[in-house]
XYZ file of C-alpha atoms in Angstrom:
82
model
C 42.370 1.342 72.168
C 41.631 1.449 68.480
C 42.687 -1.728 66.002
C 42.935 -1.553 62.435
C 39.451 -3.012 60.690
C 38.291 -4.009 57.385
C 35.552 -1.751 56.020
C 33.279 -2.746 52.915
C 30.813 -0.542 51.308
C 28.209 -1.771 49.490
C 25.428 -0.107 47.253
C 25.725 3.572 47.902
C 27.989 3.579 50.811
C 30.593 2.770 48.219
C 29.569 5.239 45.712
C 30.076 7.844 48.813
C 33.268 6.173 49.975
C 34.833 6.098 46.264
C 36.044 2.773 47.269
C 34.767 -0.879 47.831
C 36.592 -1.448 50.883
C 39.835 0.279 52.728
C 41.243 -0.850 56.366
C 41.337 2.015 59.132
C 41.894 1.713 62.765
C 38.728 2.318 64.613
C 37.766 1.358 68.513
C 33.709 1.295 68.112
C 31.450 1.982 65.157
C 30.507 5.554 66.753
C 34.427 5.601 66.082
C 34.615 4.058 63.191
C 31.862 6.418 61.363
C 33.463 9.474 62.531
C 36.417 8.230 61.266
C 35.065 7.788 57.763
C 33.168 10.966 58.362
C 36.920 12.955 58.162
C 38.204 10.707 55.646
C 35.810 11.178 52.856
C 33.353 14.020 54.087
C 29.645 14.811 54.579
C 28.254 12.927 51.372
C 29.193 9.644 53.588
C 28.266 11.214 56.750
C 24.626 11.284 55.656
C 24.973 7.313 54.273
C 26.520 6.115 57.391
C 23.735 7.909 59.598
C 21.400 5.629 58.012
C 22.961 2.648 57.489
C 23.153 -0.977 59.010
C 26.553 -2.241 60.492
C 27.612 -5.442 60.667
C 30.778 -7.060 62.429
C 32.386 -10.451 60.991
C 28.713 -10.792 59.187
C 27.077 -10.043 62.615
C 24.233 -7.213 62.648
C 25.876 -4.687 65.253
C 22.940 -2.703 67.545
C 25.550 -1.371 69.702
C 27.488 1.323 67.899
C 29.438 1.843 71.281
C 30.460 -1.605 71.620
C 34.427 -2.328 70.959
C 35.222 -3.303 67.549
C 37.648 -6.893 67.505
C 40.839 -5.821 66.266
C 41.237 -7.509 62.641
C 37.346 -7.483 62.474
C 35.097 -6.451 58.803
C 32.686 -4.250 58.828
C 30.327 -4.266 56.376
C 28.500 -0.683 55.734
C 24.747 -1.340 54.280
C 22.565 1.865 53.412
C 19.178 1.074 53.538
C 17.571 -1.099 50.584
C 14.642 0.339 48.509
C 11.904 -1.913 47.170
C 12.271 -5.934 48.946
């Protein structure tokens, strides 16, 4: 069972999105990328392949694990420089 979820894009995610955030019903982040993969196409595909999740500003290592319904999820390509 999928719930609708707060995404946010930061840094290039959003430049590939088009968007800073939009709300979509997703069950995992597997889901939830695939999701986003349809929505706005390969240039995101390739961002969200590489980049960090986190859940309700939790890093997420499970990409299978169920997504809280009314969750945000930020997406965070990786950084250069530090």
């Amino acid at each position: 069972m999928s719930g609708m979820i707060e995404v946010r894009y930061f840094a290039g995610a959003r430049a590939a999105a088009g968007t800073p955030a939009e709300r979509v019903a997703a069950a995992s982040v597997d889901d939830l990328t695939s999701v986003l993969t349809a929505r706005h196409g390969e240039r995101l595909a390739v961002v969200l392949k590489a980049a960090s999740f986190l859940v309700d500003g939790l890093a997420c290592h499970d990409r299978q694990a169920v997504l809280p319904v009314g969750a945000t999820v930020d997406v965070l390509p990786p950084f250069a420089g530090g």
